[in-house]
XYZ file of N, CA and C in Angstrom:
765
model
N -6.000 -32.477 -1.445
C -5.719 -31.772 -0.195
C -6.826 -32.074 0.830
N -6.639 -32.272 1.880
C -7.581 -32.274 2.737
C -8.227 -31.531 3.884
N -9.269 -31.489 3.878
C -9.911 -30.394 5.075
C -8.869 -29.677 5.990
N -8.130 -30.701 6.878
C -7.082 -29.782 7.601
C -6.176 -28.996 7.119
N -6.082 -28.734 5.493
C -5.192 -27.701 4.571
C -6.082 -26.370 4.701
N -7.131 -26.566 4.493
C -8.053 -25.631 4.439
C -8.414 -24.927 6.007
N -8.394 -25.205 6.998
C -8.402 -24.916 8.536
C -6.980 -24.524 8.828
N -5.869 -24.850 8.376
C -4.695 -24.657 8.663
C -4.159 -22.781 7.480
N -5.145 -23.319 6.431
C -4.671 -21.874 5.714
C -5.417 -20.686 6.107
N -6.763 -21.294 6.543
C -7.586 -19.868 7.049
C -6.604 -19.106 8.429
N -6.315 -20.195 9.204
C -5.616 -20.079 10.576
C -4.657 -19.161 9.976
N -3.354 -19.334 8.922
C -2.506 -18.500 8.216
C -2.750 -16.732 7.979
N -3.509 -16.864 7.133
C -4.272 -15.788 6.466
C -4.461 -14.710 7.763
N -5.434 -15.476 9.063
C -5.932 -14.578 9.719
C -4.662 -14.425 10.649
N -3.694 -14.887 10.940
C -2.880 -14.895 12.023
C -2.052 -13.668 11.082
N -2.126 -13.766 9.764
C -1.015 -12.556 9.301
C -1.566 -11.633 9.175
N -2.769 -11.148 9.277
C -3.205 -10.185 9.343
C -3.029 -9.446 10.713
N -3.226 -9.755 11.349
C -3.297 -10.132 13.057
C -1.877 -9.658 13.751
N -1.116 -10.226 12.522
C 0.823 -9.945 13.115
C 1.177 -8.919 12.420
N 0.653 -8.447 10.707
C 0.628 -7.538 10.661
C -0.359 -5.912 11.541
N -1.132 -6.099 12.139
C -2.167 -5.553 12.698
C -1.040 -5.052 13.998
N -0.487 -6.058 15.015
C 0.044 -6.189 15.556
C 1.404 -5.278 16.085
N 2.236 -5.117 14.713
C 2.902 -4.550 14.431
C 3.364 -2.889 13.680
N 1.915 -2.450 13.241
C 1.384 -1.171 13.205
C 0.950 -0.438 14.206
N 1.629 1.120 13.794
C 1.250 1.915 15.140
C -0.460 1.774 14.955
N -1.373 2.027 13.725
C -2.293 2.330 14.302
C -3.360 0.505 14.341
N -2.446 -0.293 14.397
C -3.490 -1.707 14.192
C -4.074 -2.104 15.427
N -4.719 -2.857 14.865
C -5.666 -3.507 16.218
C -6.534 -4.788 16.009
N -6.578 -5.772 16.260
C -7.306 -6.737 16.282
C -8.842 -7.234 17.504
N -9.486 -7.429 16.528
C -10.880 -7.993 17.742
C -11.403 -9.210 17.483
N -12.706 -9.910 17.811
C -12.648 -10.861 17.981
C -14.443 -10.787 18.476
N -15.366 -11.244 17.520
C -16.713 -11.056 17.603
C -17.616 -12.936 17.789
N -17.535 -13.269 18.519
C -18.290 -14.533 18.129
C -17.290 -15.205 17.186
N -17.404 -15.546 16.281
C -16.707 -16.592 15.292
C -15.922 -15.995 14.667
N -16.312 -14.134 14.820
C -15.417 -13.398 13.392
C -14.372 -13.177 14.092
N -13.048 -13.522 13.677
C -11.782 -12.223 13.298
C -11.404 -11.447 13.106
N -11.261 -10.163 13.530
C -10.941 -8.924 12.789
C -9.688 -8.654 13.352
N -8.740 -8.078 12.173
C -8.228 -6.971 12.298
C -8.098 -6.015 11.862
N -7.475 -4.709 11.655
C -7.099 -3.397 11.123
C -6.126 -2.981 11.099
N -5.431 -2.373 9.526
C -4.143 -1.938 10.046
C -3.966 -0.454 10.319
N -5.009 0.023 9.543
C -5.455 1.271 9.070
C -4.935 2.220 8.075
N -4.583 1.051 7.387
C -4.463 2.106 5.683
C -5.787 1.735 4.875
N -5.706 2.703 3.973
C -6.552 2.584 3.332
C -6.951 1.763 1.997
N -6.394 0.562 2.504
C -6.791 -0.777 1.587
C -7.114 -1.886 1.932
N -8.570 -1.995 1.771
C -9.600 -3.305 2.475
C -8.692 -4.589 2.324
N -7.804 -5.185 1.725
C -7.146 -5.805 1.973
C -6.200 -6.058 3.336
N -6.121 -4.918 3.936
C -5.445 -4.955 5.200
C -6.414 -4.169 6.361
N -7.582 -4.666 5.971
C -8.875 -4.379 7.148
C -9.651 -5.246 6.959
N -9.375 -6.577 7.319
C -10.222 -7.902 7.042
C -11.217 -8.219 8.378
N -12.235 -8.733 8.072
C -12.856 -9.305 9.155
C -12.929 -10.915 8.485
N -12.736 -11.911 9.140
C -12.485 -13.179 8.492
C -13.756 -14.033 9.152
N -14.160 -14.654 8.473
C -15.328 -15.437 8.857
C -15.364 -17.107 8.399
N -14.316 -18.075 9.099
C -14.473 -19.291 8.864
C -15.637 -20.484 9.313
N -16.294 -19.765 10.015
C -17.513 -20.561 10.245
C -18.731 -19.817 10.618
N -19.888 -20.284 10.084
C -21.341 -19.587 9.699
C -21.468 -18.602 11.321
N -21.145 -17.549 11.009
C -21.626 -16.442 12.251
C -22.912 -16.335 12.967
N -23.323 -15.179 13.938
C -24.514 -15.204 13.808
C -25.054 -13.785 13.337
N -25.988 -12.987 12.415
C -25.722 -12.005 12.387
C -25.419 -10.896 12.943
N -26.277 -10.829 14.155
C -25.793 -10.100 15.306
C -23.714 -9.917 15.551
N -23.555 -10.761 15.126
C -21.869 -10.714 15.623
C -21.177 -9.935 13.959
N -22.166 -10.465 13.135
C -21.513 -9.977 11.744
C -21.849 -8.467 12.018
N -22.976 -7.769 12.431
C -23.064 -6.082 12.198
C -21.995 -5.791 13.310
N -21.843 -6.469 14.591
C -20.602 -6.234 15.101
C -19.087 -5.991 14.733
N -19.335 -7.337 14.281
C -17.639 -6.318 13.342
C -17.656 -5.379 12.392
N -19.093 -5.242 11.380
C -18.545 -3.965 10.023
C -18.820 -2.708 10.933
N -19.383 -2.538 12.038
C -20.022 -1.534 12.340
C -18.226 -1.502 13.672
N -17.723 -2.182 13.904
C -16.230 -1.936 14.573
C -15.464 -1.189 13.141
N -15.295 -1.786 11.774
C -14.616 -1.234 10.968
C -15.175 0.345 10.230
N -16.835 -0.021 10.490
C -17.032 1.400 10.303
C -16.614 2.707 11.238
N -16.501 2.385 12.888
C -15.696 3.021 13.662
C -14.366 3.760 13.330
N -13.632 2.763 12.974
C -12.156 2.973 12.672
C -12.315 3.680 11.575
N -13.038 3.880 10.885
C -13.103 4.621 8.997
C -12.047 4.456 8.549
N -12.044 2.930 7.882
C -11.721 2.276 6.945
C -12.025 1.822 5.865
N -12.071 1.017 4.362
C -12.162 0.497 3.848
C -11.701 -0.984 4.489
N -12.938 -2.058 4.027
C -12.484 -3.197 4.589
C -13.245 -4.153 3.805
N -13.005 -5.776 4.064
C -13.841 -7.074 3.439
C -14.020 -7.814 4.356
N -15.243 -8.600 4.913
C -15.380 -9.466 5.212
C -15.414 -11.000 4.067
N -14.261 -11.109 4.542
C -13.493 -12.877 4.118
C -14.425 -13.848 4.424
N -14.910 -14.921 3.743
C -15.294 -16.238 4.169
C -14.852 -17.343 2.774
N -14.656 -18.431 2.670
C -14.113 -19.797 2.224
C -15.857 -19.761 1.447
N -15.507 -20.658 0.375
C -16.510 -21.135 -0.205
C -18.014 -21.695 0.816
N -17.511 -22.263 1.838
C -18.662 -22.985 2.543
C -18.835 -22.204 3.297
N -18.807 -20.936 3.677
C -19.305 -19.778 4.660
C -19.955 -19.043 3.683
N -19.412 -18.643 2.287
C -19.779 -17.233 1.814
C -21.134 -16.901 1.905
N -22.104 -18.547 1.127
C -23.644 -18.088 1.151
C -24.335 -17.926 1.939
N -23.676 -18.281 3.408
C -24.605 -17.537 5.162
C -24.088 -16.264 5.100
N -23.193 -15.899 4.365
C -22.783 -14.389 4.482
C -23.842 -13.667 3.699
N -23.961 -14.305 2.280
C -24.565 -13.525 1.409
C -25.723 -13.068 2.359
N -26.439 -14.489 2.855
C -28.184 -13.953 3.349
C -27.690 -13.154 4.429
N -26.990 -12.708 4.756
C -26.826 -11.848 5.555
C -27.088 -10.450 5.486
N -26.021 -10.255 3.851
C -25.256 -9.377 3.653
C -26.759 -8.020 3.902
N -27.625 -8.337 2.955
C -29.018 -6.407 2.795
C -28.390 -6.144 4.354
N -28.717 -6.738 5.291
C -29.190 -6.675 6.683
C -27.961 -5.885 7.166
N -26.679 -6.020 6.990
C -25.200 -5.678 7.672
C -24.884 -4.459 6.495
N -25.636 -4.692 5.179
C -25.045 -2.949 4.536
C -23.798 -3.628 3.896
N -23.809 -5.245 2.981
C -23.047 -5.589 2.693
C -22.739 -5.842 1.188
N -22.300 -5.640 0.713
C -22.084 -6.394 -1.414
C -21.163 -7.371 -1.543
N -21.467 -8.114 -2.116
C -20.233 -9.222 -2.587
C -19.049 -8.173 -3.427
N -18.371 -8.696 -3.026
C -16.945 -8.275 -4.286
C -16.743 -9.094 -5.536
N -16.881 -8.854 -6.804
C -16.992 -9.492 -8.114
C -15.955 -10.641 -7.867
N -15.167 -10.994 -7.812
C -14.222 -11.592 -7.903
C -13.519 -12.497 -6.734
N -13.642 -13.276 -7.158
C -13.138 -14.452 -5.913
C -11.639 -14.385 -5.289
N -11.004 -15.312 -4.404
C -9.597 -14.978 -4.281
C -9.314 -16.518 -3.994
N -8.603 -17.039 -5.170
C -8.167 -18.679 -4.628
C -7.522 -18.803 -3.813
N -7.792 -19.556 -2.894
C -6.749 -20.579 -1.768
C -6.605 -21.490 -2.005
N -4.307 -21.323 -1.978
C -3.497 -22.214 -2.982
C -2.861 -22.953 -1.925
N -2.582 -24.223 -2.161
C -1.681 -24.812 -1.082
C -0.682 -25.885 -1.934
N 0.397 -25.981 -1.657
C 1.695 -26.540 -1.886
C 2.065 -27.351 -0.781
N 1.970 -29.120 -1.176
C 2.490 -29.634 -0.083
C 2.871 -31.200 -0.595
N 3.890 -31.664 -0.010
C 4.651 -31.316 0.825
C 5.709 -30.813 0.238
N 6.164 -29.629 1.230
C 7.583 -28.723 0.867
C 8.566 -29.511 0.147
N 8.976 -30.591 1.056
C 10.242 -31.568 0.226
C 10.041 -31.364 -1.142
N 8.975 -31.597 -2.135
C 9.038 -31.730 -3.029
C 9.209 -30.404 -4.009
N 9.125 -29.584 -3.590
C 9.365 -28.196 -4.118
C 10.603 -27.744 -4.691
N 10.646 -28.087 -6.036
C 11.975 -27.359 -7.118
C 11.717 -25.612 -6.983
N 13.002 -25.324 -7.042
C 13.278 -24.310 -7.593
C 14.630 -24.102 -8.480
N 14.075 -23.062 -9.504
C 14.402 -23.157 -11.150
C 15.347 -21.586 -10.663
N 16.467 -21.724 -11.024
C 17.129 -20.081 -11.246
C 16.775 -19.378 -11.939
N 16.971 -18.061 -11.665
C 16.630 -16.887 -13.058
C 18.210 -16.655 -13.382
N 18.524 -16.455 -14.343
C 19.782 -15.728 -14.732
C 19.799 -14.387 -13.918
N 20.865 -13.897 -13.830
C 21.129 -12.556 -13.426
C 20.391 -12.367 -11.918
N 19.906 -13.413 -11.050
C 18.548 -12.711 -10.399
C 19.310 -13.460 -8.848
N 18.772 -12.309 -7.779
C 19.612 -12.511 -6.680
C 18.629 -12.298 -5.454
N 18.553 -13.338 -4.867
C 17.282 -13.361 -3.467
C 17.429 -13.345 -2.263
N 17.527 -12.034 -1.232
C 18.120 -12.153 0.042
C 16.712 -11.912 1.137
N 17.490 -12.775 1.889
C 15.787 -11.945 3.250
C 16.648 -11.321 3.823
N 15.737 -10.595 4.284
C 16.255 -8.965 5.069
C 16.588 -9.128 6.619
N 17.818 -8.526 6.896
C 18.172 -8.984 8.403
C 18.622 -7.043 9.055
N 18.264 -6.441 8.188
C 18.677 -4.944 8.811
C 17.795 -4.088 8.601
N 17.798 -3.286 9.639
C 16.499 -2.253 9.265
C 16.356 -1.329 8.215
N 18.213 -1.078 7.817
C 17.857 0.293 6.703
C 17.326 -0.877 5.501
N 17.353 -2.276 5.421
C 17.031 -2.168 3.910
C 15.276 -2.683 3.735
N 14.795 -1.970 4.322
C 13.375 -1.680 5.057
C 12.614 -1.189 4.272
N 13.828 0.162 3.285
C 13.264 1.358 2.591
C 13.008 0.938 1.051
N 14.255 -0.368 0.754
C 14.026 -0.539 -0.335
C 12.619 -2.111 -0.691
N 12.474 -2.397 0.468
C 11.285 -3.286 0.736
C 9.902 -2.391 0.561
N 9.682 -1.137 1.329
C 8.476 -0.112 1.152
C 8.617 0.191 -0.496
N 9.650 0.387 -1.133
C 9.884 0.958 -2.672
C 9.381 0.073 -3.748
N 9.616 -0.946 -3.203
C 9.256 -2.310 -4.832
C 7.884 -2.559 -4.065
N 7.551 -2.785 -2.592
C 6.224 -2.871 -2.599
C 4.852 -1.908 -3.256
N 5.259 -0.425 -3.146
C 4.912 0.607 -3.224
C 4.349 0.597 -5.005
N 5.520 0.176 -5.795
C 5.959 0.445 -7.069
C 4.669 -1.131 -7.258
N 4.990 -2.057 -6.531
C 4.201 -3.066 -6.840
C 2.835 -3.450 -6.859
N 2.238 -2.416 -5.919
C 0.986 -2.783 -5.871
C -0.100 -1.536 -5.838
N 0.984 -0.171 -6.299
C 0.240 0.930 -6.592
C 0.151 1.646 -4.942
N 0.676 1.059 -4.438
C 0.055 1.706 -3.105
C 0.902 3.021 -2.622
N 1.085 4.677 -1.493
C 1.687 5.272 -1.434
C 3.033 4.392 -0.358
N 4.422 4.991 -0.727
C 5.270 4.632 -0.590
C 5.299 4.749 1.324
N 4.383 5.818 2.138
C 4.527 6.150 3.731
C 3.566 4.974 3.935
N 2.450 4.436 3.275
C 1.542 3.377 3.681
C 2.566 2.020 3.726
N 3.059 1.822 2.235
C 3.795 0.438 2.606
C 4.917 0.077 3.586
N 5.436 1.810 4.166
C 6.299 1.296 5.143
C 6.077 1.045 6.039
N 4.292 1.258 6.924
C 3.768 1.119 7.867
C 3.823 -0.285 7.805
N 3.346 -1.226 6.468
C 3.209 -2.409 6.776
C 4.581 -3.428 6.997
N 5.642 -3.171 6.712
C 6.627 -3.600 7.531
C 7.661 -2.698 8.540
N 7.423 -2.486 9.627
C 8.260 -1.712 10.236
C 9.328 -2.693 11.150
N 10.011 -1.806 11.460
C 11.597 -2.321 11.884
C 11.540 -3.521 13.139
N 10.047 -3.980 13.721
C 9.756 -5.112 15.241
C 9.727 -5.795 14.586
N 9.011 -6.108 13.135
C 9.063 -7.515 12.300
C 10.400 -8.101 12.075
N 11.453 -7.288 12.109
C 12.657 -8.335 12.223
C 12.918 -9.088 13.090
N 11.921 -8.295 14.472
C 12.438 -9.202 15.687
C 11.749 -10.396 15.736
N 10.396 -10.679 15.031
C 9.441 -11.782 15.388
C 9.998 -12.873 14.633
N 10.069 -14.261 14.656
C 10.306 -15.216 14.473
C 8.959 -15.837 13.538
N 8.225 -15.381 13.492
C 6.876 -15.778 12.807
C 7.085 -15.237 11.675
N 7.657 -14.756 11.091
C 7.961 -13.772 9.520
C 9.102 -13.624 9.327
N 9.701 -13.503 7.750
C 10.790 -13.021 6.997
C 10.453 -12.611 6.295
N 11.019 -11.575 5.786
C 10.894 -10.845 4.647
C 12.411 -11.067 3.377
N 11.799 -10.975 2.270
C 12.499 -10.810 1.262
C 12.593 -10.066 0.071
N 13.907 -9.733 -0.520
C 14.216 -9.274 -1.796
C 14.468 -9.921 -2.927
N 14.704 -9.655 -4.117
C 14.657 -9.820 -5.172
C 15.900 -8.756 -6.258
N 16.442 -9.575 -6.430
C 17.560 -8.114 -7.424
C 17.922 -9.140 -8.909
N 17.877 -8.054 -10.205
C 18.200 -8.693 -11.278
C 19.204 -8.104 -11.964
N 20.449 -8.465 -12.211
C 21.422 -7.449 -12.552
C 22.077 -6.156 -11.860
N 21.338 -6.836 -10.165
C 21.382 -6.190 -9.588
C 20.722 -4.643 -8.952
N 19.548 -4.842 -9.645
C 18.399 -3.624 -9.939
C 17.402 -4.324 -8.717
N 16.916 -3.467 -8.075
C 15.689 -3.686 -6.812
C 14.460 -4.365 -7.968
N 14.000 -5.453 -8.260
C 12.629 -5.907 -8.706
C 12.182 -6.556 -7.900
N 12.237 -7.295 -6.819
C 11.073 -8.313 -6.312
C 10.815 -8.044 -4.511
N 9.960 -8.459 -4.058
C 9.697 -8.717 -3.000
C 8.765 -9.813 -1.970
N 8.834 -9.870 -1.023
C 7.815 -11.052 -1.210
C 7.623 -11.140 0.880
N 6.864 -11.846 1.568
C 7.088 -12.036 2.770
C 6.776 -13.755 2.891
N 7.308 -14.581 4.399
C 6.737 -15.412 4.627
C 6.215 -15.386 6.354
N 5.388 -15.849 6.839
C 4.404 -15.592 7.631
C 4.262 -17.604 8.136
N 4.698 -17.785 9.789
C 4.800 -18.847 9.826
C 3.836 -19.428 11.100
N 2.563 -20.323 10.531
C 2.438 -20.800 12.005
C 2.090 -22.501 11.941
N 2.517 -22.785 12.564
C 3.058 -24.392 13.200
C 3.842 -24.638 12.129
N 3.347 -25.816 11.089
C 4.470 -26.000 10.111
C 3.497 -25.505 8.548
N 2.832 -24.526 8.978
C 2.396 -24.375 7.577
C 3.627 -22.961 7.251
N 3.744 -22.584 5.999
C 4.513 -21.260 5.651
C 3.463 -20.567 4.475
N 3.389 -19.798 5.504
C 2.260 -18.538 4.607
C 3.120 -17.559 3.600
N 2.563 -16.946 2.346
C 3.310 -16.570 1.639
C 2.597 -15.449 1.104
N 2.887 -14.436 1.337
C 2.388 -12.696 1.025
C 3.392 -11.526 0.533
N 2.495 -10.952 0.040
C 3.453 -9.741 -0.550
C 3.909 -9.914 -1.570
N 3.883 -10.904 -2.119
C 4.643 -11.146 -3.524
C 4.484 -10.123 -4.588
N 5.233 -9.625 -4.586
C 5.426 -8.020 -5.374
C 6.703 -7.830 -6.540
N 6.210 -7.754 -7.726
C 7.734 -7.288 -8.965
C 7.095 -6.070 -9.706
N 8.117 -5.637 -9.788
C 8.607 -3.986 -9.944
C 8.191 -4.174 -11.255
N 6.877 -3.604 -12.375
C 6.605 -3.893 -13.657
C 7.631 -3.693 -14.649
N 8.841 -3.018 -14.609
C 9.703 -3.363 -15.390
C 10.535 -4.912 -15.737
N 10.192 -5.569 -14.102
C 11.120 -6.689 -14.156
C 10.167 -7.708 -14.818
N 8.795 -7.989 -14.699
C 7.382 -8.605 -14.764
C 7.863 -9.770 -16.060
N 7.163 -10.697 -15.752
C 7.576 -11.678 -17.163
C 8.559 -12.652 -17.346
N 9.750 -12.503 -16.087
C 11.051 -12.978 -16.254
C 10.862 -14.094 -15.133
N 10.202 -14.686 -14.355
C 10.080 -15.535 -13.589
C 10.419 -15.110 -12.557
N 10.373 -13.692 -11.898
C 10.793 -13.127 -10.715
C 10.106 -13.565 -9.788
N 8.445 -14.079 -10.208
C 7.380 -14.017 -9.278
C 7.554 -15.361 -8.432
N 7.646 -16.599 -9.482
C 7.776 -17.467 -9.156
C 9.036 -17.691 -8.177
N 10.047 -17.445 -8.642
C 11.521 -17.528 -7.974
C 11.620 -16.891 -6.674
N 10.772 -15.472 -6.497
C 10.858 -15.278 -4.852
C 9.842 -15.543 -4.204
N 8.680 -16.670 -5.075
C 7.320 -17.114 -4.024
C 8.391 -18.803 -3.392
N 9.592 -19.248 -4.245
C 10.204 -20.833 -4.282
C 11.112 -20.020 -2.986
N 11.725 -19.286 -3.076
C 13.076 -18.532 -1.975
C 12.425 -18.216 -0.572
N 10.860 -18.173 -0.574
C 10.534 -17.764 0.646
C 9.816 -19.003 1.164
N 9.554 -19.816 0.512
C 9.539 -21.253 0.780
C 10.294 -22.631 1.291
N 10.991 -22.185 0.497
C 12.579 -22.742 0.927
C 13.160 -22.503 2.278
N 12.597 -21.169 2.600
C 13.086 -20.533 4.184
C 12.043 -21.369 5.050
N 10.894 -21.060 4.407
C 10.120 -21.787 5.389
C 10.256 -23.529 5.590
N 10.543 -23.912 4.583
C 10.589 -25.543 4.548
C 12.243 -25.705 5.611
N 12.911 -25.211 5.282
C 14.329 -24.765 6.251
C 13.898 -24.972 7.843
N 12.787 -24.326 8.203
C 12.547 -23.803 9.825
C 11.115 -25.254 9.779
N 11.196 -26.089 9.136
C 10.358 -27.161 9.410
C 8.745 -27.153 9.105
N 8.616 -25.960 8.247
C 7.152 -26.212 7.801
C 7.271 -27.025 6.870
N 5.831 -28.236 6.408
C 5.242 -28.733 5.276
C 4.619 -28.325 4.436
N 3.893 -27.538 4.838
C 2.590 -26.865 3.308
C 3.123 -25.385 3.559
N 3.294 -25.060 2.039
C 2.763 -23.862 1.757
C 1.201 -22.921 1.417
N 0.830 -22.170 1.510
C -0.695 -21.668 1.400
C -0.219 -20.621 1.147
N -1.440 -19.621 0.170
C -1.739 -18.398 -0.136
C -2.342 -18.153 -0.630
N -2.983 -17.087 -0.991
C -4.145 -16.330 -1.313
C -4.031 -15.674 -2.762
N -4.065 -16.192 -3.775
C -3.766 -15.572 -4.697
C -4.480 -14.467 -5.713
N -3.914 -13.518 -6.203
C -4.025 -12.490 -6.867
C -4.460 -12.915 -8.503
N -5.538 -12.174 -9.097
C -5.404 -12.606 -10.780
C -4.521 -13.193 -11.384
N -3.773 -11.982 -10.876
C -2.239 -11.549 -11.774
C -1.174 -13.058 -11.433
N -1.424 -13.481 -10.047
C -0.627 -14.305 -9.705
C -1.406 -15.513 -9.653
N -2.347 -15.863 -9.756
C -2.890 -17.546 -9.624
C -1.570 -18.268 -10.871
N -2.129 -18.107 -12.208
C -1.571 -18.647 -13.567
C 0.008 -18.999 -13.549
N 0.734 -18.185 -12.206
C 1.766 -18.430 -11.898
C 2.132 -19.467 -10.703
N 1.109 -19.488 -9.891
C 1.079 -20.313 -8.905
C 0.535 -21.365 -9.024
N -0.310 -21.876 -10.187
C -0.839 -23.117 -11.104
C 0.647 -24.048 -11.612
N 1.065 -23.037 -12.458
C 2.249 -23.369 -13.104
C 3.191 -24.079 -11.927
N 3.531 -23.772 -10.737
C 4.270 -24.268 -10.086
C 3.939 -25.782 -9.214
N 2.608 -25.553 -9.498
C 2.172 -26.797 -8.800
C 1.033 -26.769 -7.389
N 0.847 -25.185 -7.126
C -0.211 -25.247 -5.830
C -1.340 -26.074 -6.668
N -1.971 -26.364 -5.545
C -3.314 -26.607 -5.974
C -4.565 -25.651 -5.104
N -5.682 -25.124 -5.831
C -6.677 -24.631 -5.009
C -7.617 -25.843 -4.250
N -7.336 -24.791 -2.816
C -8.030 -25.344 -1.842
C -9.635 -24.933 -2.093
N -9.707 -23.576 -1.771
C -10.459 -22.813 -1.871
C -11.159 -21.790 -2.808
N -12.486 -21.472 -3.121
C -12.370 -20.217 -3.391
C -12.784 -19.187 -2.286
N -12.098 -18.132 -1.736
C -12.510 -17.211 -1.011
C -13.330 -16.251 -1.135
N -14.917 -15.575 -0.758
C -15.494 -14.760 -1.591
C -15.023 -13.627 -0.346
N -15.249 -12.500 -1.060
C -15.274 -11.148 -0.113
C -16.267 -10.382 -0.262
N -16.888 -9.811 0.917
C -18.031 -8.876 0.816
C -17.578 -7.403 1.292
N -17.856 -6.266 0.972
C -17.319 -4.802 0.959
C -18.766 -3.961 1.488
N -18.531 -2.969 2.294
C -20.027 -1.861 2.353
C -20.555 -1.734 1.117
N -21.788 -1.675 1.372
C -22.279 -1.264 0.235
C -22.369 0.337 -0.717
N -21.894 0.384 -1.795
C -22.101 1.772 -2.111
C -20.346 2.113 -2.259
């Protein structure tokens, strides 16, 4: 993969945060020197990122945690392998800790070449109406532990109107298990949310609606896929063929 996979997925990452941010009553996005921020304002540092793709200066870094400490949030400042260690020497100074655990950046390219394998019984629609909104907040909710009024904040009923995102379902036998979003800018297709209902877990749900929201995107003329993957989900996204770009480190307040 080459450098411009890696500039093109950070660009992803932060633009969906940004559209999700965007699209929340209480979000907001800023913009410090080099950093990125947005907020959505729930209470999961995952959706209160400050993104940092190139070496800051510190002055701009206490600028943004001290914007997210404003908002009283939980949040991470994001940086790519070749930023993290100007972050680290940063971090005593900004009131910062690394987060144990890295987050790979996966990229899939080119789309053309992308199989997808059926599940038996298993049925994949993107969402074109607002009531089925509720059952998108439900498998997300169920999926990632989060309360069921938070996950509906993160897709509300304007994201149907934007052209930069689709959202999708997942049904097995006709039972609500999967979910997933795609998130589009130029021809890359960003891929989030990937969420199965732990009863369904195991059956290739994950894979099959990360290939269905790909497919949409390769459809509307993107080439690479990118994403950010989860523990739970790298071993699945190996299996299919991404390759890591990246590792992403995250830093959290301290304490």
């Amino acid at each position: 993969m080459s450098a411009d996979v890696l500039t093109d997925m950070n660009e992803n990452w932060a633009e969906w945060l940004s559209f999700t941010a965007e699209h929340s009553p209480g979000g907001e996005s800023r913009t410090f020197g080099a950093i990125r921020c947005s907020s959505v304002g729930v209470p999961m540092p995952l959706f209160n990122q400050a993104f940092v793709f190139e070496e800051p200066s510190a002055g701009d870094l206490e600028q943004a945690t001290s914007w997210f400490a404003e908002r009283q949030v939980p949040f991470w400042v994001s940086a790519p392998g070749s930023v993290a260690p100007a972050i680290a020497d940063m971090a005593g100074s900004t009131g910062l800790d690394p987060v144990a655990a890295t987050m790979p950046g996966m990229a899939y390219a080119p789309l053309a070449d992308l199989p997808v394998e059926a599940v038996g019984g298993a049925e994949f629609l993107q969402i074109t109406e607002a009531d089925q909104l509720g059952e998108l907040a439900l498998v997300t909710s169920e999926a990632f532990g989060a309360p069921v009024q938070a996950a509906a904040l993160l897709a509300p009923a304007s994201t149907l109107d934007d052209d930069r995102c689709a959202w999708f379902l997942g049904y097995l036998d006709g039972e609500l298990a999967a979910c997933g979003q795609l998130l589009r800018t130029a021809d890359i297709a960003g891929v989030y949310s990937i969420g199965v209902r732990e009863q369904f877990r195991r059956r290739g749900l994950g894979t099959a609606i990360t290939a269905a929201a790909l497919v949409a995107g390769r459809e509307l003329g993107c080439a690479t896929g990118v994403l950010q993957a989860s523990p739970m989900g790298a071993p699945v996204y190996d299996r299919m063929g991404f390759e890591t770009v990246t590792q992403y480190h995250c830093f959290s307040p301290a304490g």
